[in-house]
PDB file of C-alpha atoms in Angstrom:
ATOM      1  CA  MET A   1       0.125  -0.040  -0.066  1.00 39.00           C
ATOM      2  CA  ASN A   2       2.874   2.328   0.667  1.00 39.00           C
ATOM      3  CA  LYS A   3       4.450   1.582  -2.511  1.00 41.00           C
ATOM      4  CA  ILE A   4       0.990   2.533  -4.229  1.00 38.00           C
ATOM      5  CA  ALA A   5       0.972   5.840  -2.382  1.00 37.00           C
ATOM      6  CA  PHE A   6       4.599   6.496  -3.026  1.00 37.00           C
ATOM      7  CA  ILE A   7       4.115   5.909  -6.951  1.00 39.00           C
ATOM      8  CA  PHE A   8       1.099   8.059  -6.719  1.00 38.00           C
ATOM      9  CA  LEU A   9       2.615  10.923  -5.135  1.00 35.00           C
ATOM     10  CA  VAL A  10       5.825  10.639  -7.477  1.00 37.00           C
ATOM     11  CA  SER A  11       3.091  10.686 -10.440  1.00 42.00           C
ATOM     12  CA  LEU A  12       1.485  13.707  -9.024  1.00 35.00           C
ATOM     13  CA  MET A  13       4.704  15.472  -8.526  1.00 37.00           C
ATOM     14  CA  VAL A  14       5.863  14.763 -12.011  1.00 37.00           C
ATOM     15  CA  SER A  15       2.532  16.012 -13.476  1.00 40.00           C
ATOM     16  CA  CYS A  16       2.528  19.182 -11.317  1.00 41.00           C
ATOM     17  CA  GLY A  17       5.972  20.303 -12.592  1.00 42.00           C
ATOM     18  CA  ASP A  18       6.475  23.590 -14.223  1.00 44.00           C
ATOM     19  CA  SER A  19       5.740  23.992 -17.896  1.00 41.00           C
ATOM     20  CA  ASN A  20       9.541  24.423 -18.627  1.00 43.00           C
ATOM     21  CA  GLU A  21       9.986  20.676 -18.355  1.00 42.00           C
ATOM     22  CA  LYS A  22      13.327  19.432 -19.710  1.00 41.00           C
ATOM     23  CA  GLN A  23      13.958  16.289 -21.631  1.00 42.00           C
ATOM     24  CA  LYS A  24      17.333  14.449 -20.999  1.00 43.00           C
ATOM     25  CA  VAL A  25      18.782  12.968 -23.950  1.00 36.00           C
ATOM     26  CA  VAL A  26      20.808   9.680 -23.002  1.00 39.00           C
ATOM     27  CA  GLU A  27      20.969   7.452 -26.021  1.00 43.00           C
ATOM     28  CA  LYS A  28      19.019   7.537 -29.247  1.00 41.00           C
ATOM     29  CA  GLN A  29      17.742   3.954 -28.585  1.00 52.00           C
ATOM     30  CA  VAL A  30      16.542   4.832 -25.143  1.00 63.00           C
ATOM     31  CA  ASN A  31      13.470   6.867 -25.079  1.00 59.00           C
ATOM     32  CA  LEU A  32      13.550   9.201 -22.235  1.00 58.00           C
ATOM     33  CA  VAL A  33      11.144   9.396 -20.098  1.00 50.00           C
ATOM     34  CA  SER A  34       9.632  11.945 -17.841  1.00 55.00           C
ATOM     35  CA  GLN A  35      11.640  14.709 -16.126  1.00 55.00           C
ATOM     36  CA  ASP A  36      10.313  17.396 -13.950  1.00 62.00           C
ATOM     37  CA  SER A  37      12.136  20.677 -12.845  1.00 67.00           C
ATOM     38  CA  THR A  38      14.065  18.810 -10.226  1.00 74.00           C
ATOM     39  CA  GLY A  39      15.410  16.464 -12.657  1.00 77.00           C
ATOM     40  CA  PHE A  40      13.539  13.410 -11.450  1.00 82.00           C
ATOM     41  CA  ILE A  41      13.326  10.525 -14.084  1.00 88.00           C
ATOM     42  CA  MET A  42      10.891   7.777 -14.308  1.00 88.00           C
ATOM     43  CA  ALA A  43      10.582   5.047 -16.917  1.00 91.00           C
ATOM     44  CA  PHE A  44       8.770   1.792 -17.368  1.00 91.00           C
ATOM     45  CA  TYR A  45       8.861  -1.520 -19.392  1.00 93.00           C
ATOM     46  CA  TYR A  46       5.987  -3.776 -20.012  1.00 94.00           C
ATOM     47  CA  ASN A  47       6.167  -6.783 -17.852  1.00 93.00           C
ATOM     48  CA  ASP A  48       5.102  -9.018 -20.711  1.00 94.00           C
ATOM     49  CA  SER A  49       8.211  -7.880 -22.789  1.00 95.00           C
ATOM     50  CA  ILE A  50      10.240  -9.893 -20.360  1.00 95.00           C
ATOM     51  CA  LYS A  51       8.361 -13.235 -21.007  1.00 94.00           C
ATOM     52  CA  THR A  52       8.566 -12.611 -24.785  1.00 95.00           C
ATOM     53  CA  GLY A  53      12.038 -10.738 -25.233  1.00 96.00           C
ATOM     54  CA  PHE A  54      14.383 -11.911 -22.491  1.00 97.00           C
ATOM     55  CA  GLU A  55      16.259 -14.858 -23.768  1.00 97.00           C
ATOM     56  CA  TYR A  56      17.126 -16.153 -20.088  1.00 96.00           C
ATOM     57  CA  TYR A  57      13.262 -16.168 -19.130  1.00 97.00           C
ATOM     58  CA  ARG A  58      12.313 -18.039 -22.262  1.00 97.00           C
ATOM     59  CA  LYS A  59      15.008 -20.708 -21.986  1.00 96.00           C
ATOM     60  CA  ALA A  60      13.772 -21.076 -18.156  1.00 96.00           C
ATOM     61  CA  GLU A  61      10.249 -21.192 -19.140  1.00 96.00           C
ATOM     62  CA  ALA A  62      11.040 -23.911 -22.018  1.00 97.00           C
ATOM     63  CA  SER A  63      13.016 -25.955 -19.474  1.00 96.00           C
ATOM     64  CA  LEU A  64      10.251 -25.877 -16.935  1.00 96.00           C
ATOM     65  CA  THR A  65       7.639 -26.691 -19.670  1.00 97.00           C
ATOM     66  CA  ALA A  66       9.668 -29.583 -20.708  1.00 97.00           C
ATOM     67  CA  LYS A  67       9.765 -30.795 -16.741  1.00 96.00           C
ATOM     68  CA  GLN A  68       6.160 -30.339 -16.662  1.00 97.00           C
ATOM     69  CA  ALA A  69       5.627 -32.364 -19.873  1.00 97.00           C
ATOM     70  CA  SER A  70       7.926 -35.186 -18.692  1.00 97.00           C
ATOM     71  CA  TYR A  71       6.026 -35.157 -15.259  1.00 97.00           C
ATOM     72  CA  GLN A  72       2.656 -35.644 -16.693  1.00 97.00           C
ATOM     73  CA  SER A  73       3.945 -38.209 -19.227  1.00 98.00           C
ATOM     74  CA  GLN A  74       5.099 -40.304 -16.218  1.00 97.00           C
ATOM     75  CA  ILE A  75       1.878 -39.861 -14.514  1.00 97.00           C
ATOM     76  CA  GLN A  76      -0.111 -41.037 -17.487  1.00 98.00           C
ATOM     77  CA  SER A  77       2.175 -43.951 -18.075  1.00 97.00           C
ATOM     78  CA  LYS A  78       1.865 -45.224 -14.264  1.00 97.00           C
ATOM     79  CA  THR A  79      -1.860 -44.528 -14.460  1.00 97.00           C
ATOM     80  CA  GLN A  80      -2.213 -46.391 -17.616  1.00 98.00           C
ATOM     81  CA  LYS A  81      -0.119 -49.331 -16.219  1.00 98.00           C
ATOM     82  CA  TYR A  82      -2.243 -49.485 -13.092  1.00 97.00           C
ATOM     83  CA  GLN A  83      -5.500 -49.376 -15.154  1.00 98.00           C
ATOM     84  CA  ASN A  84      -4.407 -52.195 -17.426  1.00 97.00           C
ATOM     85  CA  TYR A  85      -3.409 -54.358 -14.402  1.00 97.00           C
ATOM     86  CA  VAL A  86      -6.864 -53.775 -12.685  1.00 96.00           C
ATOM     87  CA  THR A  87      -8.650 -54.410 -16.086  1.00 97.00           C
ATOM     88  CA  LYS A  88      -6.794 -57.764 -16.844  1.00 97.00           C
ATOM     89  CA  LYS A  89      -7.210 -58.966 -13.274  1.00 96.00           C
ATOM     90  CA  GLN A  90     -10.797 -58.174 -13.145  1.00 96.00           C
ATOM     91  CA  LYS A  91     -11.312 -60.337 -16.186  1.00 96.00           C
ATOM     92  CA  ASP A  92      -9.302 -63.174 -14.442  1.00 95.00           C
ATOM     93  CA  ILE A  93     -11.394 -62.964 -11.401  1.00 93.00           C
ATOM     94  CA  GLN A  94     -14.696 -62.947 -13.516  1.00 94.00           C
ATOM     95  CA  ALA A  95     -13.434 -66.057 -15.573  1.00 94.00           C
ATOM     96  CA  GLY A  96     -12.866 -67.707 -12.099  1.00 93.00           C
ATOM     97  CA  LEU A  97      -9.127 -68.150 -12.602  1.00 94.00           C
ATOM     98  CA  LEU A  98      -8.069 -66.755  -9.337  1.00 93.00           C
ATOM     99  CA  SER A  99      -8.307 -68.219  -5.889  1.00 94.00           C
ATOM    100  CA  GLU A 100      -9.357 -65.877  -2.928  1.00 94.00           C
ATOM    101  CA  ASN A 101      -5.857 -65.774  -1.839  1.00 96.00           C
ATOM    102  CA  GLU A 102      -4.619 -64.616  -5.404  1.00 95.00           C
ATOM    103  CA  MET A 103      -7.545 -62.112  -5.498  1.00 94.00           C
ATOM    104  CA  MET A 104      -6.023 -60.519  -2.096  1.00 96.00           C
ATOM    105  CA  LYS A 105      -2.579 -60.387  -3.737  1.00 96.00           C
ATOM    106  CA  VAL A 106      -4.106 -58.574  -6.624  1.00 96.00           C
ATOM    107  CA  GLN A 107      -5.828 -56.157  -4.491  1.00 96.00           C
ATOM    108  CA  GLN A 108      -2.857 -55.598  -2.401  1.00 97.00           C
ATOM    109  CA  LYS A 109      -0.694 -55.022  -5.727  1.00 97.00           C
ATOM    110  CA  ALA A 110      -3.325 -52.603  -7.116  1.00 96.00           C
ATOM    111  CA  GLY A 111      -3.258 -50.751  -3.925  1.00 97.00           C
ATOM    112  CA  GLU A 112       0.517 -50.407  -4.003  1.00 97.00           C
ATOM    113  CA  MET A 113       0.487 -49.247  -7.593  1.00 97.00           C
ATOM    114  CA  GLU A 114      -2.227 -46.741  -6.771  1.00 97.00           C
ATOM    115  CA  GLN A 115      -0.260 -45.290  -3.712  1.00 98.00           C
ATOM    116  CA  GLU A 116       2.945 -45.287  -5.841  1.00 97.00           C
ATOM    117  CA  ILE A 117       1.131 -43.029  -8.329  1.00 97.00           C
ATOM    118  CA  VAL A 118      -0.135 -40.669  -5.539  1.00 97.00           C
ATOM    119  CA  GLN A 119       3.374 -40.551  -3.996  1.00 98.00           C
ATOM    120  CA  TYR A 120       5.074 -39.790  -7.372  1.00 97.00           C
ATOM    121  CA  GLN A 121       2.374 -36.943  -7.799  1.00 97.00           C
ATOM    122  CA  GLN A 122       3.309 -35.577  -4.561  1.00 97.00           C
ATOM    123  CA  ARG A 123       7.017 -36.059  -4.564  1.00 97.00           C
ATOM    124  CA  GLU A 124       7.584 -34.944  -8.264  1.00 96.00           C
ATOM    125  CA  GLY A 125       4.889 -32.231  -8.194  1.00 95.00           C
ATOM    126  CA  ALA A 126       6.570 -30.451  -5.087  1.00 97.00           C
ATOM    127  CA  LYS A 127       9.832 -30.890  -6.754  1.00 97.00           C
ATOM    128  CA  LEU A 128       8.591 -29.393  -9.903  1.00 96.00           C
ATOM    129  CA  GLU A 129       6.914 -26.510  -7.985  1.00 97.00           C
ATOM    130  CA  GLY A 130      10.040 -26.001  -6.027  1.00 97.00           C
ATOM    131  CA  ASP A 131      12.160 -25.678  -9.340  1.00 96.00           C
ATOM    132  CA  MET A 132       9.715 -23.116 -10.668  1.00 96.00           C
ATOM    133  CA  LEU A 133       9.777 -20.996  -7.598  1.00 97.00           C
ATOM    134  CA  LYS A 134      13.608 -21.194  -7.714  1.00 97.00           C
ATOM    135  CA  LYS A 135      13.918 -20.256 -11.242  1.00 96.00           C
ATOM    136  CA  LEU A 136      11.285 -17.393 -10.845  1.00 95.00           C
ATOM    137  CA  GLU A 137      13.354 -16.091  -7.859  1.00 97.00           C
ATOM    138  CA  GLU A 138      16.476 -16.133 -10.028  1.00 96.00           C
ATOM    139  CA  ILE A 139      14.803 -14.220 -12.795  1.00 96.00           C
ATOM    140  CA  ASN A 140      13.612 -11.521 -10.210  1.00 95.00           C
ATOM    141  CA  LYS A 141      17.081 -11.145  -8.738  1.00 96.00           C
ATOM    142  CA  LYS A 142      18.440 -10.616 -12.519  1.00 96.00           C
ATOM    143  CA  LEU A 143      15.625  -8.211 -13.251  1.00 95.00           C
ATOM    144  CA  GLU A 144      16.523  -6.283  -9.965  1.00 95.00           C
ATOM    145  CA  ALA A 145      20.204  -6.243 -10.634  1.00 96.00           C
ATOM    146  CA  PHE A 146      20.088  -5.503 -14.388  1.00 96.00           C
ATOM    147  CA  GLY A 147      17.311  -2.862 -13.803  1.00 95.00           C
ATOM    148  CA  LYS A 148      19.534  -1.086 -11.395  1.00 95.00           C
ATOM    149  CA  MET A 149      22.352  -1.105 -13.789  1.00 96.00           C
ATOM    150  CA  PHE A 150      20.337  -0.011 -16.530  1.00 95.00           C
ATOM    151  CA  SER A 151      18.794   2.785 -14.475  1.00 94.00           C
ATOM    152  CA  GLU A 152      22.338   4.068 -13.507  1.00 94.00           C
ATOM    153  CA  LYS A 153      23.630   3.742 -17.033  1.00 94.00           C
ATOM    154  CA  HIS A 154      20.523   5.939 -18.179  1.00 91.00           C
ATOM    155  CA  GLY A 155      20.114   8.294 -15.173  1.00 89.00           C
ATOM    156  CA  ILE A 156      16.699   6.883 -14.395  1.00 91.00           C
ATOM    157  CA  ASP A 157      15.534   7.570 -10.870  1.00 90.00           C
ATOM    158  CA  ILE A 158      12.511   5.037 -10.891  1.00 90.00           C
ATOM    159  CA  LEU A 159      12.258   1.977 -13.380  1.00 92.00           C
ATOM    160  CA  MET A 160       8.915   0.340 -13.206  1.00 92.00           C
ATOM    161  CA  GLY A 161       7.370  -2.881 -14.604  1.00 92.00           C
ATOM    162  CA  TYR A 162       3.931  -2.250 -16.053  1.00 90.00           C
ATOM    163  CA  SER A 163       1.068  -4.535 -16.864  1.00 89.00           C
ATOM    164  CA  SER A 164      -2.511  -3.798 -17.556  1.00 84.00           C
ATOM    165  CA  GLY A 165      -4.904  -3.750 -14.565  1.00 81.00           C
ATOM    166  CA  GLN A 166      -2.199  -2.327 -12.099  1.00 79.00           C
ATOM    167  CA  GLN A 167      -2.964   0.561  -9.893  1.00 79.00           C
ATOM    168  CA  ILE A 168      -1.314   2.842 -12.503  1.00 79.00           C
ATOM    169  CA  ASN A 169      -4.112   3.786 -15.092  1.00 71.00           C
ATOM    170  CA  TYR A 170      -2.001   5.474 -17.688  1.00 76.00           C
ATOM    171  CA  ILE A 171       1.691   5.895 -18.505  1.00 80.00           C
ATOM    172  CA  HIS A 172       2.517   8.061 -21.645  1.00 80.00           C
ATOM    173  CA  PRO A 173       4.311   5.886 -24.170  1.00 84.00           C
ATOM    174  CA  LYS A 174       7.233   8.146 -24.348  1.00 85.00           C
ATOM    175  CA  MET A 175       8.212   6.791 -20.911  1.00 87.00           C
ATOM    176  CA  ASN A 176       8.368   3.125 -22.312  1.00 89.00           C
ATOM    177  CA  VAL A 177      11.924   1.763 -22.448  1.00 93.00           C
ATOM    178  CA  SER A 178      10.871  -1.900 -22.897  1.00 93.00           C
ATOM    179  CA  GLY A 179      12.867  -2.489 -26.005  1.00 93.00           C
ATOM    180  CA  SER A 180      16.038  -0.868 -24.571  1.00 94.00           C
ATOM    181  CA  PHE A 181      15.772  -2.639 -21.414  1.00 94.00           C
ATOM    182  CA  ILE A 182      15.157  -6.128 -23.046  1.00 95.00           C
ATOM    183  CA  ASP A 183      18.126  -5.542 -25.245  1.00 95.00           C
ATOM    184  CA  PHE A 184      20.174  -4.480 -22.044  1.00 95.00           C
ATOM    185  CA  LEU A 185      18.969  -7.695 -20.304  1.00 96.00           C
ATOM    186  CA  ASN A 186      19.844 -10.036 -23.111  1.00 96.00           C
ATOM    187  CA  SER A 187      23.252  -8.145 -23.727  1.00 94.00           C
ATOM    188  CA  GLU A 188      24.329  -8.380 -20.056  1.00 95.00           C
ATOM    189  CA  GLN A 189      23.165 -11.955 -19.540  1.00 95.00           C
ATOM    190  CA  LYS A 190      24.863 -12.898 -22.575  1.00 95.00           C
ATOM    191  CA  LYS A 191      28.075 -11.312 -20.979  1.00 93.00           C
ATOM    192  CA  LEU A 192      27.773 -13.455 -17.951  1.00 92.00           C
ATOM    193  CA  GLU A 193      27.240 -16.676 -19.766  1.00 92.00           C
ATOM    194  CA  GLU A 194      30.458 -15.937 -21.888  1.00 92.00           C
ATOM    195  CA  ASP A 195      32.478 -15.511 -18.642  1.00 85.00           C
ATOM    196  CA  LEU A 196      31.263 -18.845 -17.354  1.00 80.00           C
TER     197      LEU A 196
END
């Protein structure tokens, strides 16, 4: 709530600046921003641009999607194996091929197979969720660190991520630095990867 109030106050201060607003030119590929008489500069990037333009994010998402598909495939395989076993043994029971002792063993094995599926779902589902949260945390840390570097490089006081439905109802397009920020993210990530 305090962040929203702060952003509102900052927006109000920027909009109440005198009519002699100065535009600071940094680099031609970076659209600047909003600057009032105090030199305060704000910019934003679309949050969706991170998902579509930041290569590290896209690779992480592809990796998690592959893990999710493998997880679903394993569940489906185990479930199909269980169903096939139960169906086959039901036919054997109906045909009178199994003794009471054998039927009890079939029930026990079916219960074990079912339990194995549940345990797999819980164990691997929790692991997958943990991997996803860890990867999102890594991405957020990168965005924070690279966002700071980008802002310092271009003299930006506040760099905001924006998406529709947030408390901010309108931001002038000239404050949009999405393309430049995405290029910067990819460039800095590439430098990190080359140093590994």
